[in-house]
XYZ file of C-alpha atoms in Angstrom:
749
model
C -24.890 -1.873 18.349
C -24.878 -3.059 14.759
C -23.240 -6.167 13.301
C -20.879 -6.648 10.425
C -22.258 -6.749 6.868
C -24.135 -9.947 6.209
C -22.368 -10.511 2.898
C -18.998 -11.119 4.521
C -17.331 -14.453 3.925
C -18.255 -16.910 6.656
C -15.623 -16.816 9.409
C -14.265 -19.634 11.512
C -14.950 -18.875 15.237
C -11.184 -19.211 15.691
C -9.683 -17.569 12.588
C -7.141 -19.698 10.710
C -4.430 -17.025 10.783
C -4.363 -16.924 14.594
C -1.294 -18.748 16.004
C -2.115 -22.297 17.033
C -1.418 -21.986 20.814
C -3.859 -19.098 21.107
C -6.457 -20.909 18.986
C -6.525 -23.680 21.595
C -6.790 -21.181 24.459
C -9.546 -19.234 22.734
C -11.528 -22.307 21.713
C -12.067 -23.090 25.390
C -13.368 -19.575 26.066
C -15.839 -19.071 23.215
C -19.532 -19.813 23.556
C -21.481 -21.726 20.927
C -21.980 -19.612 17.818
C -19.692 -16.828 19.062
C -17.553 -15.391 16.268
C -14.153 -13.672 16.568
C -13.891 -10.305 14.792
C -10.386 -9.235 15.833
C -7.640 -9.907 18.354
C -4.421 -8.512 19.802
C -1.590 -10.526 21.324
C -0.228 -8.348 24.125
C 3.407 -8.862 25.115
C 3.786 -6.497 28.119
C 2.212 -6.563 31.562
C 1.088 -3.563 33.637
C 4.668 -3.069 34.881
C 6.062 -3.113 31.306
C 7.635 -6.514 31.820
C 7.352 -9.039 29.010
C 4.344 -11.299 29.357
C 1.922 -12.889 26.930
C -1.793 -12.184 26.828
C -4.681 -12.095 24.378
C -7.418 -9.504 23.880
C -10.278 -10.618 21.628
C -13.274 -8.825 20.160
C -16.198 -11.108 19.311
C -19.683 -10.359 18.060
C -20.847 -10.522 21.696
C -18.129 -9.211 24.000
C -14.538 -8.145 24.724
C -12.504 -11.028 26.132
C -9.048 -11.007 27.767
C -7.105 -14.065 28.890
C -3.578 -15.304 29.579
C -1.562 -18.032 27.889
C -2.856 -20.640 30.356
C -6.493 -19.596 29.845
C -6.650 -18.619 33.509
C -7.979 -15.390 35.007
C -9.938 -14.560 31.894
C -12.236 -11.524 31.956
C -14.957 -10.375 29.592
C -17.125 -7.316 29.019
C -20.414 -7.687 27.086
C -20.876 -5.343 24.153
C -22.997 -2.310 24.866
C -23.393 1.156 23.287
C -21.381 3.094 25.905
C -18.179 1.030 25.495
C -15.173 2.801 24.006
C -11.828 1.324 22.877
C -8.855 3.637 22.356
C -5.346 3.007 21.016
C -2.385 5.086 22.174
C 1.373 4.820 21.850
C 4.212 6.544 23.648
C 7.957 5.950 23.571
C 7.602 2.697 21.664
C 4.923 1.256 23.924
C 1.327 0.941 22.744
C -1.752 0.634 24.896
C -5.339 -0.462 24.292
C -7.826 1.031 26.735
C -11.401 -0.164 27.226
C -13.742 2.253 28.990
C -17.389 3.014 29.463
C -19.076 6.353 30.138
C -17.881 6.399 33.770
C -14.420 4.872 34.107
C -11.652 2.870 32.506
C -12.457 -0.835 32.579
C -9.071 -2.208 31.602
C -5.844 -1.378 29.802
C -3.396 -3.652 27.976
C 0.220 -2.915 26.955
C 2.097 -4.079 23.881
C 5.261 -3.259 21.949
C 4.847 -1.575 18.587
C 5.706 -4.889 16.926
C 2.065 -5.710 17.654
C 0.802 -2.438 16.161
C -0.616 -4.046 12.950
C -2.730 -6.416 15.070
C -3.882 -3.476 17.204
C -4.872 -1.503 14.112
C -6.800 -4.451 12.713
C -8.598 -4.874 16.049
C -9.470 -1.161 16.076
C -10.766 -1.401 12.499
C -12.967 -4.379 13.445
C -14.332 -2.457 16.457
C -15.083 0.563 14.285
C -16.795 -1.595 11.660
C -18.878 -3.261 14.388
C -20.025 0.037 15.892
C -20.389 2.146 12.754
C -20.375 0.147 9.478
C -18.736 2.260 6.762
C -21.056 3.589 4.016
C -20.773 1.895 0.637
C -17.840 3.214 -1.335
C -16.135 4.947 1.595
C -12.345 4.561 1.553
C -10.327 4.268 4.749
C -6.615 4.820 4.859
C -5.234 3.327 8.024
C -1.610 4.053 8.845
C -0.594 0.447 8.422
C -1.142 -2.528 6.196
C -4.153 -3.811 8.152
C -7.568 -4.395 6.641
C -9.747 -1.440 5.809
C -13.451 -1.629 6.668
C -14.612 -0.733 3.167
C -14.895 -3.600 0.721
C -13.778 -3.169 -2.869
C -16.570 -2.445 -5.304
C -16.543 -2.950 -9.045
C -17.246 0.793 -9.199
C -13.546 1.281 -8.404
C -12.872 0.192 -11.977
C -14.963 3.074 -13.335
C -12.500 5.486 -11.725
C -9.931 4.241 -14.228
C -11.727 6.350 -16.829
C -9.499 9.314 -15.932
C -6.585 7.266 -17.277
C -8.562 5.968 -20.268
C -9.854 9.393 -21.379
C -6.708 10.329 -23.400
C -7.270 7.197 -25.522
C -10.963 7.827 -26.188
C -10.653 7.561 -29.989
C -8.884 4.221 -29.839
C -11.440 2.924 -27.342
C -14.299 4.053 -29.586
C -12.665 2.294 -32.548
C -12.256 -0.847 -30.428
C -15.922 -0.720 -29.422
C -17.041 -0.388 -33.064
C -14.788 -3.269 -34.070
C -16.148 -5.371 -31.203
C -19.709 -4.703 -32.331
C -18.859 -5.536 -35.953
C -16.937 -8.696 -35.028
C -19.798 -9.897 -32.846
C -22.314 -9.248 -35.626
C -20.133 -11.110 -38.130
C -19.888 -14.108 -35.794
C -23.712 -14.318 -35.656
C -24.050 -14.830 -39.430
C -22.975 -18.543 -39.684
C -25.772 -19.945 -37.461
C -28.327 -17.899 -39.396
C -27.148 -19.457 -42.677
C -27.695 -22.946 -41.271
C -31.484 -22.449 -41.552
C -31.608 -22.240 -45.404
C -28.915 -24.923 -45.671
C -31.103 -27.300 -43.695
C -34.543 -26.289 -45.049
C -33.638 -25.492 -48.686
C -30.802 -27.979 -49.388
C -30.374 -30.939 -47.009
C -33.972 -31.791 -46.082
C -35.215 -31.474 -49.727
C -32.265 -33.682 -50.781
C -33.440 -36.373 -48.319
C -36.858 -36.136 -49.980
C -35.371 -36.742 -53.472
C -34.807 -33.160 -54.636
C -31.405 -32.687 -56.358
C -28.874 -30.398 -54.617
C -28.614 -26.879 -56.008
C -24.821 -26.511 -55.967
C -24.995 -22.826 -56.871
C -27.114 -22.230 -53.780
C -24.804 -24.374 -51.657
C -21.778 -22.423 -52.926
C -23.513 -19.177 -52.069
C -24.320 -20.278 -48.505
C -20.892 -21.833 -47.888
C -19.219 -18.746 -49.347
C -21.246 -16.647 -46.901
C -20.106 -18.881 -44.034
C -16.445 -18.523 -45.087
C -16.679 -14.781 -45.666
C -18.359 -14.145 -42.301
C -15.779 -16.297 -40.484
C -12.828 -14.517 -42.160
C -14.436 -11.121 -41.509
C -15.034 -11.988 -37.838
C -11.398 -13.117 -37.539
C -10.035 -9.909 -39.100
C -12.253 -7.639 -37.028
C -11.413 -9.596 -33.876
C -7.685 -9.318 -34.533
C -7.886 -5.546 -35.120
C -10.048 -5.117 -32.007
C -7.684 -7.119 -29.790
C -4.605 -5.275 -31.096
C -6.106 -1.819 -30.519
C -7.509 -2.543 -27.054
C -4.313 -4.301 -25.924
C -2.319 -1.240 -27.039
C -4.666 1.021 -25.074
C -4.684 -1.148 -21.936
C -0.888 -1.294 -21.777
C -0.747 2.512 -21.861
C -3.461 2.841 -19.268
C -1.503 0.470 -17.011
C 1.748 2.387 -17.601
C 0.044 5.737 -16.902
C -1.531 4.280 -13.749
C 1.836 3.076 -12.446
C 3.507 6.399 -13.229
C 0.719 8.452 -11.646
C 0.730 6.299 -8.506
C 4.509 6.476 -8.125
C 4.509 10.218 -8.814
C 1.805 10.793 -6.198
C 3.695 8.569 -3.766
C 6.772 10.772 -4.164
C 4.681 13.832 -3.251
C 3.381 12.370 0.018
C 4.987 13.309 3.316
C 7.152 11.096 5.497
C 4.192 10.738 7.849
C 2.451 8.569 5.243
C 5.496 6.317 4.760
C 5.934 5.990 8.519
C 2.829 3.825 8.673
C 3.354 1.797 5.481
C 5.369 -1.288 4.662
C 7.713 -1.231 1.686
C 6.478 -4.572 0.396
C 2.856 -3.421 0.510
C 3.568 -0.308 -1.583
C 5.660 -2.310 -4.060
C 2.820 -4.833 -4.405
C 0.293 -2.073 -5.065
C 2.311 -0.328 -7.754
C 3.605 -3.535 -9.301
C 1.312 -6.544 -9.118
C -1.955 -4.642 -8.657
C -1.381 -2.435 -11.712
C -0.363 -5.527 -13.737
C -3.584 -7.238 -12.689
C -5.605 -4.207 -13.786
C -3.730 -4.070 -17.102
C -4.456 -7.769 -17.693
C -8.113 -7.215 -16.902
C -8.355 -4.270 -19.307
C -6.525 -6.008 -22.157
C -8.166 -9.448 -21.943
C -11.042 -9.902 -19.541
C -12.802 -6.593 -20.099
C -12.666 -7.239 -23.850
C -14.116 -10.705 -23.312
C -16.790 -9.277 -21.031
C -17.827 -6.653 -23.610
C -17.919 -9.335 -26.311
C -20.003 -11.607 -24.077
C -22.536 -8.890 -23.310
C -22.880 -7.935 -26.976
C -23.126 -11.569 -28.022
C -25.825 -12.306 -25.433
C -27.850 -9.192 -26.310
C -27.592 -9.677 -30.081
C -28.255 -13.418 -29.862
C -31.370 -12.795 -27.756
C -32.557 -10.272 -30.348
C -32.017 -12.769 -33.202
C -33.782 -15.572 -31.299
C -36.791 -13.337 -30.610
C -36.901 -12.446 -34.306
C -36.862 -16.101 -35.434
C -39.424 -17.465 -32.956
C -40.502 -15.473 -29.838
C -42.098 -18.430 -28.022
C -39.045 -20.672 -28.319
C -36.804 -17.736 -27.455
C -38.669 -17.138 -24.166
C -38.262 -20.805 -23.251
C -34.577 -20.563 -24.113
C -34.013 -17.512 -21.891
C -35.862 -18.951 -18.864
C -32.712 -19.840 -16.815
C -31.164 -16.395 -17.435
C -32.638 -14.556 -14.372
C -31.459 -17.315 -12.016
C -27.924 -17.222 -13.471
C -27.776 -13.419 -13.174
C -28.926 -13.624 -9.548
C -26.209 -16.181 -8.800
C -23.575 -13.948 -10.385
C -24.676 -11.061 -8.165
C -24.720 -13.277 -5.057
C -21.229 -14.646 -5.653
C -19.786 -11.251 -6.600
C -20.750 -9.745 -3.215
C -18.867 -12.507 -1.422
C -15.854 -12.697 -3.659
C -14.983 -9.023 -3.273
C -14.344 -9.476 0.490
C -12.225 -12.555 -0.102
C -10.062 -10.948 -2.767
C -9.496 -7.864 -0.615
C -8.262 -10.076 2.220
C -6.120 -12.098 -0.177
C -4.488 -8.925 -1.506
C -3.597 -7.732 1.980
C -2.116 -11.100 2.933
C -0.129 -11.134 -0.300
C 1.277 -7.750 0.729
C 2.410 -9.355 3.994
C 4.364 -11.933 1.970
C 5.955 -9.117 -0.042
C 6.757 -7.299 3.205
C 8.702 -10.297 4.497
C 10.727 -10.368 1.274
C 11.307 -6.596 1.366
C 12.559 -6.885 4.967
C 14.691 -9.989 4.611
C 16.444 -9.632 1.266
C 17.969 -6.158 1.941
C 18.833 -7.314 5.477
C 20.246 -10.699 4.495
C 23.630 -9.849 6.052
C 22.001 -9.313 9.460
C 19.913 -12.472 9.053
C 23.004 -14.566 8.393
C 25.102 -12.798 11.021
C 22.610 -13.762 13.723
C 21.836 -17.174 12.190
C 18.133 -16.382 11.886
C 17.488 -18.118 8.561
C 15.018 -20.567 10.115
C 13.153 -17.756 11.835
C 12.760 -15.817 8.590
C 11.620 -18.951 6.774
C 9.054 -19.461 9.550
C 7.828 -15.867 9.114
C 7.466 -16.429 5.389
C 5.731 -19.761 5.881
C 3.284 -18.200 8.364
C 2.333 -15.436 5.905
C 2.164 -17.951 3.088
C -0.130 -20.216 5.130
C -2.470 -17.287 5.816
C -2.546 -16.582 2.097
C -3.301 -20.242 1.421
C -6.140 -20.332 3.973
C -7.883 -17.258 2.552
C -7.512 -18.457 -1.028
C -8.892 -21.871 -0.052
C -12.048 -20.204 1.259
C -12.450 -18.128 -1.902
C -11.789 -21.126 -4.136
C -14.327 -23.235 -2.230
C -17.003 -20.670 -3.029
C -15.897 -20.283 -6.638
C -15.639 -24.032 -7.247
C -19.303 -24.401 -6.234
C -20.489 -21.490 -8.364
C -18.872 -22.456 -11.682
C -20.336 -25.992 -12.015
C -23.741 -24.641 -10.933
C -23.767 -22.146 -13.803
C -22.684 -24.896 -16.199
C -25.510 -27.120 -14.936
C -28.061 -24.359 -15.480
C -26.817 -23.761 -19.032
C -27.085 -27.496 -19.785
C -30.633 -27.505 -18.405
C -31.425 -24.523 -20.622
C -30.155 -26.409 -23.660
C -32.283 -29.391 -22.638
C -35.337 -27.129 -22.451
C -34.647 -25.958 -26.022
C -34.466 -29.564 -27.253
C -37.693 -30.589 -25.535
C -39.694 -27.531 -26.499
C -38.171 -27.393 -29.998
C -38.996 -31.040 -30.784
C -42.537 -30.442 -29.596
C -42.871 -27.379 -31.905
C -41.398 -29.314 -34.867
C -43.844 -32.158 -34.266
C -46.712 -29.691 -34.423
C -45.332 -28.045 -37.554
C -44.874 -24.687 -35.804
C -41.172 -24.492 -36.791
C -38.928 -26.253 -39.276
C -35.920 -28.425 -38.539
C -33.720 -25.643 -39.911
C -35.135 -23.183 -37.385
C -34.488 -25.653 -34.545
C -30.958 -26.257 -35.820
C -30.294 -22.491 -35.940
C -31.748 -22.137 -32.444
C -29.469 -24.840 -31.115
C -26.446 -23.192 -32.745
C -27.380 -19.796 -31.325
C -28.276 -21.092 -27.887
C -24.970 -22.957 -27.669
C -23.129 -19.693 -28.307
C -25.500 -17.863 -25.963
C -24.859 -20.153 -23.009
C -21.150 -20.411 -23.715
C -20.941 -16.617 -23.547
C -23.130 -16.555 -20.431
C -20.866 -19.100 -18.750
C -17.814 -17.074 -19.816
C -19.340 -13.872 -18.442
C -20.022 -15.540 -15.101
C -16.387 -16.635 -14.878
C -15.238 -13.060 -15.474
C -16.844 -12.148 -12.140
C -13.742 -13.506 -10.404
C -11.262 -11.459 -12.428
C -13.486 -8.369 -12.184
C -13.507 -8.522 -8.396
C -9.745 -9.105 -8.300
C -9.195 -6.097 -10.536
C -11.632 -4.033 -8.430
C -9.712 -4.965 -5.268
C -6.448 -3.924 -6.948
C -7.948 -0.653 -8.204
C -9.186 0.172 -4.720
C -5.741 -0.394 -3.199
C -4.139 1.842 -5.827
C -6.736 4.569 -5.389
C -6.123 4.405 -1.644
C -2.716 5.875 -2.501
C -3.985 8.334 -5.106
C -6.738 9.577 -2.779
C -4.342 10.234 0.088
C -3.678 13.938 0.568
C -0.179 14.904 1.675
C 0.115 16.349 5.169
C 2.718 18.726 3.686
C 0.611 20.576 1.098
C 1.970 22.804 -1.633
C 1.104 26.534 -1.384
C -1.418 27.926 -3.883
C 0.932 30.795 -4.793
C 4.459 29.702 -3.848
C 7.074 32.225 -2.806
C 10.311 32.025 -4.796
C 13.312 30.858 -2.729
C 15.914 33.239 -4.162
C 18.982 34.853 -2.552
C 18.680 32.798 0.626
C 20.763 34.160 3.499
C 20.021 31.286 5.853
C 18.283 32.919 8.828
C 16.008 30.350 10.524
C 13.392 31.393 13.070
C 11.373 28.884 15.075
C 8.440 30.641 16.749
C 6.449 28.715 19.397
C 6.752 25.498 17.408
C 4.754 22.463 18.522
C 4.392 19.102 16.828
C 2.180 16.102 17.467
C 2.836 12.706 15.937
C -0.339 10.692 16.283
C -1.387 10.936 19.909
C 2.030 12.093 21.103
C 3.209 15.680 21.478
C 6.888 15.545 20.533
C 7.812 19.256 20.406
C 6.384 21.704 22.978
C 6.194 25.474 22.303
C 9.818 25.732 21.105
C 11.350 29.032 19.973
C 14.845 29.497 18.540
C 16.568 31.979 16.194
C 19.560 30.883 14.097
C 21.576 33.609 12.386
C 22.898 33.261 8.806
C 26.188 31.362 8.776
C 25.831 30.263 12.402
C 26.574 26.700 13.472
C 24.155 25.368 16.080
C 24.575 22.004 17.756
C 21.575 20.049 19.051
C 22.310 17.765 21.992
C 20.180 15.678 24.303
C 19.318 12.090 25.063
C 17.551 9.827 22.574
C 13.922 10.806 22.195
C 14.414 14.410 23.248
C 13.118 15.706 19.890
C 16.339 16.609 18.034
C 15.655 14.616 14.870
C 12.001 15.655 14.898
C 13.058 19.303 15.000
C 15.364 18.745 12.029
C 12.546 16.992 10.143
C 10.331 20.020 10.741
C 13.014 22.400 9.465
C 13.393 20.226 6.339
C 9.580 20.288 6.104
C 9.339 16.523 6.026
C 6.461 17.253 8.410
C 4.494 20.428 9.031
C 4.325 21.966 12.494
C 1.178 21.424 14.534
C 1.474 24.875 16.052
C 3.625 27.962 15.615
C 5.762 28.638 12.555
C 9.234 28.111 11.071
C 10.546 30.979 8.945
C 13.435 31.189 6.505
C 14.676 34.752 5.996
C 11.404 35.986 7.489
C 9.134 33.888 5.225
C 7.094 30.982 6.579
C 8.564 27.852 4.970
C 5.022 26.697 4.161
C 4.845 29.497 1.594
C 7.733 28.041 -0.428
C 7.254 25.320 -3.026
C 8.455 22.173 -1.240
C 11.004 21.111 -3.871
C 12.302 24.685 -4.271
C 12.781 25.000 -0.502
C 14.478 21.633 -0.017
C 16.995 22.367 -2.764
C 18.380 25.014 -0.402
C 19.138 22.413 2.280
C 22.015 19.934 2.328
C 21.350 16.879 4.477
C 23.960 14.425 5.763
C 22.419 11.522 7.662
C 23.788 9.152 10.269
C 23.187 6.228 7.910
C 23.958 7.540 4.419
C 21.806 6.037 1.698
C 23.415 5.388 -1.676
C 21.474 4.261 -4.734
C 22.510 1.396 -6.956
C 24.754 2.994 -9.566
C 28.206 4.485 -9.957
C 30.056 6.674 -7.493
C 29.711 9.657 -9.848
C 25.950 9.154 -10.186
C 25.534 9.109 -6.410
C 27.581 12.262 -5.903
C 25.605 14.029 -8.638
C 22.219 12.837 -7.348
C 21.164 16.360 -6.322
C 22.565 17.863 -9.547
C 22.304 15.298 -12.361
C 23.628 17.867 -14.856
C 26.895 18.413 -12.959
C 30.098 18.059 -14.983
C 32.768 15.498 -14.177
C 35.084 18.273 -12.998
C 32.461 19.518 -10.525
C 31.928 15.981 -9.231
C 35.654 15.508 -8.687
C 35.921 18.909 -6.959
C 33.111 17.958 -4.555
C 34.789 14.606 -3.868
C 38.119 16.315 -3.155
C 36.465 18.705 -0.704
C 34.800 15.725 0.998
C 38.152 13.891 1.281
C 36.731 11.112 -0.872
C 38.824 11.531 -4.037
C 41.710 9.303 -2.949
C 39.673 6.241 -1.965
C 37.497 6.649 -5.074
C 40.586 6.441 -7.293
C 41.539 3.195 -5.569
C 38.257 1.587 -6.632
C 38.441 -0.745 -9.688
C 36.798 1.761 -12.047
C 37.252 4.986 -10.130
C 34.239 7.253 -10.365
C 32.535 4.710 -12.644
C 32.659 1.951 -10.016
C 29.333 0.487 -8.944
C 28.606 0.981 -5.249
C 26.116 -1.919 -5.018
C 22.627 -1.798 -3.591
C 22.481 0.773 -0.792
C 26.224 1.232 -1.166
C 27.102 -2.168 0.300
C 30.333 -2.310 -1.712
C 31.751 0.568 0.378
C 32.588 0.955 4.042
C 30.496 3.146 6.338
C 33.044 5.963 6.300
C 33.336 5.861 2.517
C 29.575 6.039 2.121
C 29.465 8.975 4.501
C 32.112 10.926 2.574
C 30.234 10.320 -0.695
C 27.082 11.679 0.965
C 29.067 14.743 2.076
C 30.300 15.210 -1.488
C 26.680 14.921 -2.631
C 25.712 17.731 -0.240
C 28.715 19.856 -1.277
C 27.860 19.615 -4.955
C 24.473 21.327 -4.581
C 26.161 24.149 -2.594
C 23.261 24.682 -0.150
C 22.981 27.795 2.063
C 21.623 25.597 4.900
C 23.288 22.417 6.108
C 21.887 19.783 8.462
C 24.124 17.100 9.943
C 22.286 14.276 11.681
C 24.819 12.202 13.658
C 27.187 12.319 10.684
C 30.134 10.755 12.566
C 28.446 8.577 15.180
C 28.914 5.171 13.538
C 32.573 5.261 12.440
C 35.943 4.704 14.058
C 38.174 7.517 15.281
C 40.435 7.590 12.197
C 37.495 7.688 9.828
C 35.818 10.280 12.048
C 38.838 12.545 11.643
C 38.623 12.210 7.844
C 34.908 12.923 7.888
C 35.421 15.852 10.256
C 37.878 17.415 7.804
C 35.286 17.026 5.062
C 32.626 18.548 7.299
C 34.872 21.529 8.036
C 34.867 22.255 4.305
C 31.146 21.666 4.129
C 30.013 23.961 6.963
C 32.144 26.916 5.956
C 29.917 29.904 5.212
C 26.646 28.028 5.710
C 23.911 28.021 8.341
C 24.501 24.660 9.995
C 22.430 22.590 12.384
C 24.300 19.583 13.718
C 23.015 16.711 15.846
C 25.624 14.687 17.691
C 25.808 12.386 20.693
C 29.588 12.807 20.862
C 29.753 16.237 22.450
C 33.411 16.571 21.486
C 32.391 17.020 17.835
C 30.383 20.156 18.690
C 32.959 22.127 20.650
C 33.458 24.518 17.736
C 29.730 25.224 17.376
C 28.681 28.847 17.853
C 25.884 27.691 20.163
C 24.729 24.443 21.704
C 21.022 23.844 22.189
C 20.242 21.260 24.866
C 16.870 19.552 24.447
C 14.849 17.359 26.769
C 11.384 15.928 26.028
C 10.724 18.307 23.178
C 11.796 21.455 25.009
C 14.938 23.594 25.074
C 16.472 23.481 28.545
C 19.793 25.280 27.895
C 21.512 27.359 25.195
C 25.142 28.499 25.127
C 28.698 27.694 24.073
C 30.503 24.611 25.289
C 32.513 26.412 27.986
C 29.532 28.450 29.171
C 27.322 25.422 29.585
C 30.017 23.520 31.486
C 30.407 26.467 33.822
C 26.652 26.527 34.559
C 26.836 22.944 35.805
C 23.390 22.212 34.432
C 21.922 19.618 32.110
C 24.721 19.877 29.524
C 27.427 19.547 32.187
C 25.766 16.407 33.573
C 25.526 14.945 30.080
C 29.201 15.798 29.478
C 30.279 14.136 32.731
C 28.222 11.064 31.883
C 30.076 10.708 28.579
C 33.414 11.256 30.270
C 32.589 8.424 32.653
C 31.497 6.164 29.766
C 27.854 6.206 30.767
C 25.196 5.505 28.188
C 24.019 8.733 26.575
C 20.725 7.026 25.852
C 19.838 7.412 29.584
C 19.165 11.086 30.368
C 21.591 12.292 33.051
C 19.106 14.959 34.086
C 15.744 14.154 35.639
C 14.838 11.037 37.571
C 12.952 8.059 36.159
C 9.265 8.103 36.983
C 8.381 5.175 39.192
C 4.736 5.326 38.154
C 4.633 3.507 34.840
C 1.159 4.726 33.948
C 2.028 8.378 34.567
C 5.259 8.083 32.602
C 3.538 6.579 29.589
C 0.512 8.883 29.715
C 2.684 12.007 29.791
C 2.728 13.725 26.407
């Protein structure tokens, strides 16, 4: 069993971001010197009743205890221990086992999933430390085992390559500007030795010589200024374009990823990566990298000049340099872990904002303002704690480097005075040395400070490349088949699908004829929406195949295939913009007449005309300016406008009143005409006109037939129909009995 990397930031035995009540409980359980690596607050007991508990991984053992610190149990770490995470039907479990049997199992709701993922990552890092440079992409916003390396910044070269000429020009200008800035100290030697010291000894001043030297000082200063301005302008122009290209490439790649990737990510985290992280990289490229290059050139060229003037004094001057470089390396290895943690915590703050601001109506409706403020304050306090630890390290490092540079300057004075007293060097040489060494140590101090910004930029680059390196689980075919003249025949052949550790669809086969309307019915969780997602190719099947007109849908280009499908969701999503722009979202080039025709067919034209600006009225963010039924009819008009051969309706009328449902149903009648239609509905009355009803249960088809046929069979559909007639909850399956054994029910896949 190996430990965590030794260069990690020192950790408090009870981490500061653990809630205070549990910190007190845990403090009483930990032995001296024992360090916490990860934890999980469980909120379910073995009977799936709510109850609080804590599972902790330390550098010595697994520890489990209750809120009162009673009945605690522990298992020492040993090589044969295994920890496994599973989830089923919204309930997660953490299982600890050895080579012979299960030692214990803890239950939690998926609200605790981020903590569980972080605990699993800590366990993996403890058992098998990740190789240097290895990227891990966990399905949540938890910490990845790999620490950001400055080498992540070198991967930005793919974005810098198109601007190679400008970068080369900037490098030449940097070299020239640095060389020009080294001229003034060199001219101080003849000014001291040939003008000022002879003048003190009674020799008249040669004003022609003075004018020449002062003119050289002025010319070199003006030249350094001009070259520096040109260099900064060129490199700032390049860095802004690199940052813009990086943002565009990341967003473009994000759009190509499957829904499976987004299912494990938080909106705020992705926004932070594309926004603030790319801005941080752009700032580093435009300012700090330029300063770093200038510092390196200045240090190298100054050292060369000092060695040329007097090698012995130069060696004395450079004596503190190895110690400073070692300190920079030592601090860099510790800062990179701190900045990575700080970035993840900052994403948590963004996540709270991304959750709360769009859902502000729900927050206010349930009077949960204080709760949301507490959530924000908790994330903000974690951010503060991590930044305090990083700043404590950095605040010690910076004065230490300054002290070493001052000691180096003192060495120059002592050794230089001694050499002057012996006549080995002149006062002018010592004066030039002092001027050069001042610039040398200033640049060295500046370079050491850039370590902080470099590690921040490296952490940001790593988080962006975590997105760019992710391969979509819905890949594009190498030679796509053209989706032309689609009839609409859909064949599902022995389709299976696993989501994580759960098998959601089991060996399902179904043929849908062109123009046929098929209704999918079943209780919540039976696999209806998953089946629709597979047909839309939001996910790829784990087994079997789905064919459109005899061609496997995986052979079509994804965008080309999805253009042939019209999708109307239970909760229609409208973008901020006008009504016309939302209707024409699938066909941005549609004419106004076509938009109006689609709206008329969707029974939306009349209410649109009643809006203040008609089709040019803004619908607000997510369509909040419209009612649910109005949003739904605009989404139907959006589907009508693209004229798809295949139509999928996912609970299109479930969340509206009866009058609005009748209006939407009229619009749907226009929409389904002549198209292959798959409709999901809990209200069985809306599917009476379907050509066939497919009854699903636990990812399998249990019955197929028309409404009257299925009622006559008195099977699963008939029981579901009677349950609705009696006002029973359709969320509880009317067929099949509940499993009394909780473990068997949850373990079943």
